[in-house]
C-alpha cells in the first residue's frame, strides 16, 4: 500500500512539474502555438516510447535475466545429481523388474543428438516401470536419504527453484519418500499393501529423476562439453561406465 501511495505521489508531482515547465515556457516566449506543438508532439510519442521501453527493452532485459537465472538453477541441479541423484538412479534400478530394458536404452549417450534425447524422454514417459520394494535394500535407501536431508533442505531454500516446477516436484517426491521410510522403524516386517505403497513412492521419484537427468545431460551437451563428457563416462545406468578416458 505504501509503495502504491509513493507511486501516486510521484506521478502527481511529475504532472505538476510538467505544467510548471510549460507555464514558464509560455511566460518567456508568449507563444502558445509552439507550446501546444511540443505538447502534442510529446504526447504522440508516448505510445512509441511505451512500445520501445516496455515491449522491447524490457523483454530483452527479462530474457537476459531469465537466462542468468536458469544458468544458476542448472548449477543447483548439477549439485543435486552429483550429491544425490546419480547415486539414487542405480539404487532405484535394483527395485525394477525391467531395469535391463531401461538401462539398455539410456546407457549409450556419447553421440546422442537432440532427437535422441527427445526419444529418451518419450521412452521414460511411456515406459512400464515395474517397481517392487522387495527387490532392493530399503534400509540402505532410507539411511542414504536421511543422510542427505540437510542438503536437500538447502536446495529448497534456493528461490530460483520457483522457476523450475519439474525439478521442485522431484525434490518434494524425494522428501516424501524419505519421510515414508523414516516413519517405519522396521522395514523388514511390512505387510504387502504397505510394500506396494512404498513401491509407488519409489516409482514416482524414479520416473521424475530419470526425466530430469536426461534434461540435465542435454543441457550439458549444449553448454558445457567437458561436463557432458564426464556425465557420459559416469552414466549411472551404464554398468561399464568409467570416469577413465579411453581411446
Coordinates of C-alpha atoms in Angstrom, one line a residue:
X1 CA 0.0 0.0 0.0
X2 CA 2.8 2.4 0.9
X3 CA 4.5 1.6 -2.4
X4 CA 1.3 2.4 -4.4
X5 CA 0.9 5.7 -2.5
X6 CA 4.5 6.6 -3.3
X7 CA 4.0 5.9 -7.0
X8 CA 0.8 8.0 -7.0
X9 CA 2.6 10.9 -5.3
X10 CA 5.4 10.7 -7.7
X11 CA 3.1 10.7 -10.7
X12 CA 1.1 13.7 -9.5
X13 CA 4.4 15.6 -8.7
X14 CA 5.8 14.9 -12.2
X15 CA 2.5 16.1 -13.8
X16 CA 2.6 19.3 -11.7
X17 CA 6.2 19.8 -12.7
X18 CA 5.3 19.4 -16.3
X19 CA 2.6 22.1 -16.0
X20 CA 5.0 24.5 -14.3
X21 CA 7.7 24.0 -17.0
X22 CA 5.1 24.6 -19.8
X23 CA 3.9 27.7 -18.0
X24 CA 7.5 29.0 -17.7
X25 CA 7.9 28.4 -21.5
X26 CA 4.7 30.4 -22.2
X27 CA 5.7 33.3 -19.9
X28 CA 9.1 33.6 -21.5
X29 CA 8.2 33.3 -25.2
X30 CA 4.5 34.2 -25.1
X31 CA 3.8 31.7 -27.9
X32 CA 1.0 29.2 -27.0
X33 CA 1.3 27.9 -30.6
X34 CA 4.7 26.3 -30.0
X35 CA 3.7 25.2 -26.5
X36 CA 0.9 23.1 -27.9
X37 CA 3.0 21.9 -30.8
X38 CA 5.6 20.5 -28.4
X39 CA 2.9 19.2 -26.1
X40 CA 1.0 17.3 -28.8
X41 CA 4.3 16.0 -30.2
X42 CA 5.4 14.7 -26.8
X43 CA 2.0 13.0 -26.2
X44 CA 2.0 11.5 -29.7
X45 CA 5.5 9.9 -29.0
X46 CA 4.3 8.3 -25.7
X47 CA 2.9 5.1 -27.4
X48 CA 6.1 4.6 -29.4
X49 CA 8.1 5.1 -26.2
X50 CA 5.9 2.6 -24.4
X51 CA 6.5 0.1 -27.2
X52 CA 10.3 0.5 -27.2
X53 CA 10.8 0.6 -23.5
X54 CA 8.1 -1.8 -22.3
X55 CA 7.8 -4.3 -25.0
X56 CA 11.3 -4.4 -26.5
X57 CA 13.9 -3.3 -24.0
X58 CA 12.1 -4.8 -21.0
X59 CA 11.6 -8.1 -22.9
X60 CA 15.3 -8.2 -23.8
X61 CA 16.3 -7.5 -20.2
X62 CA 13.8 -10.0 -18.9
X63 CA 15.2 -12.7 -21.3
X64 CA 18.7 -11.9 -20.2
X65 CA 17.8 -12.2 -16.5
X66 CA 16.0 -15.4 -17.1
X67 CA 19.0 -16.9 -18.9
X68 CA 21.2 -15.9 -16.0
X69 CA 18.7 -17.4 -13.5
X70 CA 18.4 -20.7 -15.5
X71 CA 22.2 -20.9 -15.6
X72 CA 22.3 -20.6 -11.8
X73 CA 19.5 -23.1 -11.5
X74 CA 21.3 -25.7 -13.6
X75 CA 24.3 -25.3 -11.3
X76 CA 21.9 -26.3 -8.4
X77 CA 20.5 -29.2 -10.4
X78 CA 24.1 -30.3 -11.2
X79 CA 24.9 -30.2 -7.4
X80 CA 21.8 -32.3 -6.7
X81 CA 22.8 -35.0 -9.2
X82 CA 26.4 -35.1 -8.0
X83 CA 25.4 -35.4 -4.4
X84 CA 22.2 -37.4 -4.5
X85 CA 20.7 -38.1 -8.0
X86 CA 23.4 -40.2 -9.6
X87 CA 23.5 -42.5 -6.5
X88 CA 19.7 -42.9 -6.5
X89 CA 19.4 -43.9 -10.1
X90 CA 21.2 -47.3 -9.8
X91 CA 19.7 -47.8 -6.4
X92 CA 16.2 -47.4 -7.8
X93 CA 17.0 -49.6 -10.8
X94 CA 17.5 -52.5 -8.4
X95 CA 13.8 -52.3 -7.5
X96 CA 12.7 -52.5 -11.1
X97 CA 11.8 -55.8 -12.7
X98 CA 12.6 -54.4 -16.2
X99 CA 15.7 -52.4 -15.3
X100 CA 17.7 -54.2 -18.1
X101 CA 15.5 -52.6 -20.8
X102 CA 15.8 -49.0 -19.5
X103 CA 19.5 -49.5 -18.9
X104 CA 20.0 -50.6 -22.5
X105 CA 18.1 -47.6 -23.9
X106 CA 19.7 -45.0 -21.7
X107 CA 23.3 -46.3 -21.3
X108 CA 24.9 -45.1 -24.5
X109 CA 24.7 -41.3 -24.6
X110 CA 28.0 -40.4 -26.1
X111 CA 26.9 -39.5 -29.6
X112 CA 23.3 -38.6 -28.9
X113 CA 21.6 -35.7 -30.8
X114 CA 18.7 -33.6 -29.6
X115 CA 16.4 -36.1 -31.3
X116 CA 17.9 -38.9 -29.2
X117 CA 17.3 -37.0 -26.0
X118 CA 13.7 -36.4 -27.1
X119 CA 13.2 -40.1 -27.7
X120 CA 14.7 -40.9 -24.3
X121 CA 12.2 -38.5 -22.6
X122 CA 9.3 -40.1 -24.5
X123 CA 10.6 -43.6 -23.6
X124 CA 10.7 -42.7 -19.9
X125 CA 7.2 -41.2 -20.0
X126 CA 5.7 -44.3 -21.7
X127 CA 7.8 -47.0 -20.1
X128 CA 6.0 -49.5 -17.9
X129 CA 8.1 -49.5 -14.8
X130 CA 7.6 -52.5 -12.5
X131 CA 8.9 -51.4 -9.1
X132 CA 8.9 -54.0 -6.3
X133 CA 10.2 -52.7 -3.0
X134 CA 11.1 -56.3 -2.0
X135 CA 13.9 -56.4 -4.6
X136 CA 16.1 -53.7 -3.2
X137 CA 17.6 -52.7 0.1
X138 CA 15.1 -50.3 1.8
X139 CA 17.2 -49.8 4.8
X140 CA 20.2 -48.6 2.8
X141 CA 17.9 -46.4 0.8
X142 CA 16.4 -44.9 4.0
X143 CA 19.9 -44.3 5.5
X144 CA 21.2 -42.7 2.4
X145 CA 18.2 -40.3 2.0
X146 CA 18.2 -39.4 5.7
X147 CA 21.9 -38.5 5.5
X148 CA 21.1 -36.1 2.6
X149 CA 18.1 -34.4 4.3
X150 CA 20.0 -31.2 5.2
X151 CA 21.5 -31.0 1.7
X152 CA 18.1 -31.3 0.1
X153 CA 16.6 -28.7 2.5
X154 CA 19.3 -26.2 1.4
X155 CA 18.3 -26.8 -2.2
X156 CA 14.7 -26.0 -1.4
X157 CA 15.8 -22.7 0.1
X158 CA 17.0 -21.5 -3.3
X159 CA 14.5 -19.0 -4.7
X160 CA 15.4 -19.8 -8.2
X161 CA 13.7 -23.2 -7.9
X162 CA 10.3 -21.5 -8.2
X163 CA 11.1 -21.1 -11.9
X164 CA 11.7 -24.8 -12.4
X165 CA 8.5 -26.6 -11.3
X166 CA 9.5 -30.0 -12.5
X167 CA 12.7 -30.1 -10.5
X168 CA 10.9 -28.8 -7.4
X169 CA 8.4 -31.6 -7.9
X170 CA 11.3 -34.1 -7.9
X171 CA 12.6 -32.7 -4.7
X172 CA 9.2 -32.9 -3.0
X173 CA 8.9 -36.5 -4.2
X174 CA 12.3 -37.4 -2.7
X175 CA 11.3 -35.7 0.6
X176 CA 8.1 -37.7 0.7
X177 CA 9.9 -41.0 0.1
X178 CA 12.4 -40.1 2.7
X179 CA 9.7 -39.5 5.3
X180 CA 7.8 -42.6 4.4
X181 CA 10.9 -44.7 5.0
X182 CA 11.9 -42.8 8.2
X183 CA 8.5 -43.3 9.8
X184 CA 8.8 -47.1 9.6
X185 CA 11.0 -48.3 12.4
X186 CA 11.1 -51.9 11.0
X187 CA 11.3 -52.2 7.2
X188 CA 11.7 -56.0 7.4
X189 CA 8.1 -56.7 8.5
X190 CA 5.9 -54.7 6.4
X191 CA 2.6 -56.0 5.0
X192 CA 2.2 -56.5 1.3
X193 CA -0.1 -53.5 1.0
X194 CA 2.5 -51.2 2.6
X195 CA 5.2 -52.5 0.4
X196 CA 3.1 -51.7 -2.6
X197 CA 2.6 -48.2 -1.3
X198 CA 6.4 -47.7 -1.0
X199 CA 6.9 -49.2 -4.4
X200 CA 4.6 -46.4 -5.8
X201 CA 6.6 -43.7 -4.0
X202 CA 9.8 -45.2 -5.4
X203 CA 8.4 -45.3 -8.9
X204 CA 7.3 -41.6 -8.7
X205 CA 10.8 -40.5 -7.7
X206 CA 12.5 -42.8 -10.2
X207 CA 10.5 -41.5 -13.2
X208 CA 10.9 -37.9 -12.3
X209 CA 14.6 -38.5 -11.6
X210 CA 15.3 -40.1 -15.0
X211 CA 13.5 -37.3 -16.8
X212 CA 15.4 -34.5 -15.0
X213 CA 18.6 -36.4 -15.5
X214 CA 18.1 -36.6 -19.3
X215 CA 17.2 -32.9 -19.4
X216 CA 20.3 -32.0 -17.4
X217 CA 22.7 -34.1 -19.6
X218 CA 21.2 -32.5 -22.7
X219 CA 21.8 -29.0 -21.1
X220 CA 25.5 -30.0 -20.5
X221 CA 25.8 -31.2 -24.1
X222 CA 24.8 -27.7 -25.4
X223 CA 26.6 -25.6 -22.9
X224 CA 29.4 -27.5 -21.1
X225 CA 31.0 -30.2 -23.4
X226 CA 33.6 -31.1 -20.7
X227 CA 30.9 -31.7 -18.1
X228 CA 28.9 -33.6 -20.7
X229 CA 31.9 -35.9 -21.3
X230 CA 32.1 -36.7 -17.6
X231 CA 28.4 -37.2 -17.4
X232 CA 28.5 -39.8 -20.2
X233 CA 31.5 -41.5 -18.8
X234 CA 29.8 -41.8 -15.4
X235 CA 26.3 -42.8 -16.7
X236 CA 24.6 -44.4 -13.7
X237 CA 22.7 -46.8 -15.9
X238 CA 25.8 -48.0 -17.8
X239 CA 27.3 -50.9 -16.0
X240 CA 30.5 -50.5 -18.0
X241 CA 30.8 -46.8 -17.3
X242 CA 34.1 -45.5 -16.1
X243 CA 35.5 -41.9 -15.5
X244 CA 38.7 -43.1 -17.1
X245 CA 39.2 -41.6 -20.6
X246 CA 40.0 -44.4 -23.0
X247 CA 40.8 -44.2 -26.7

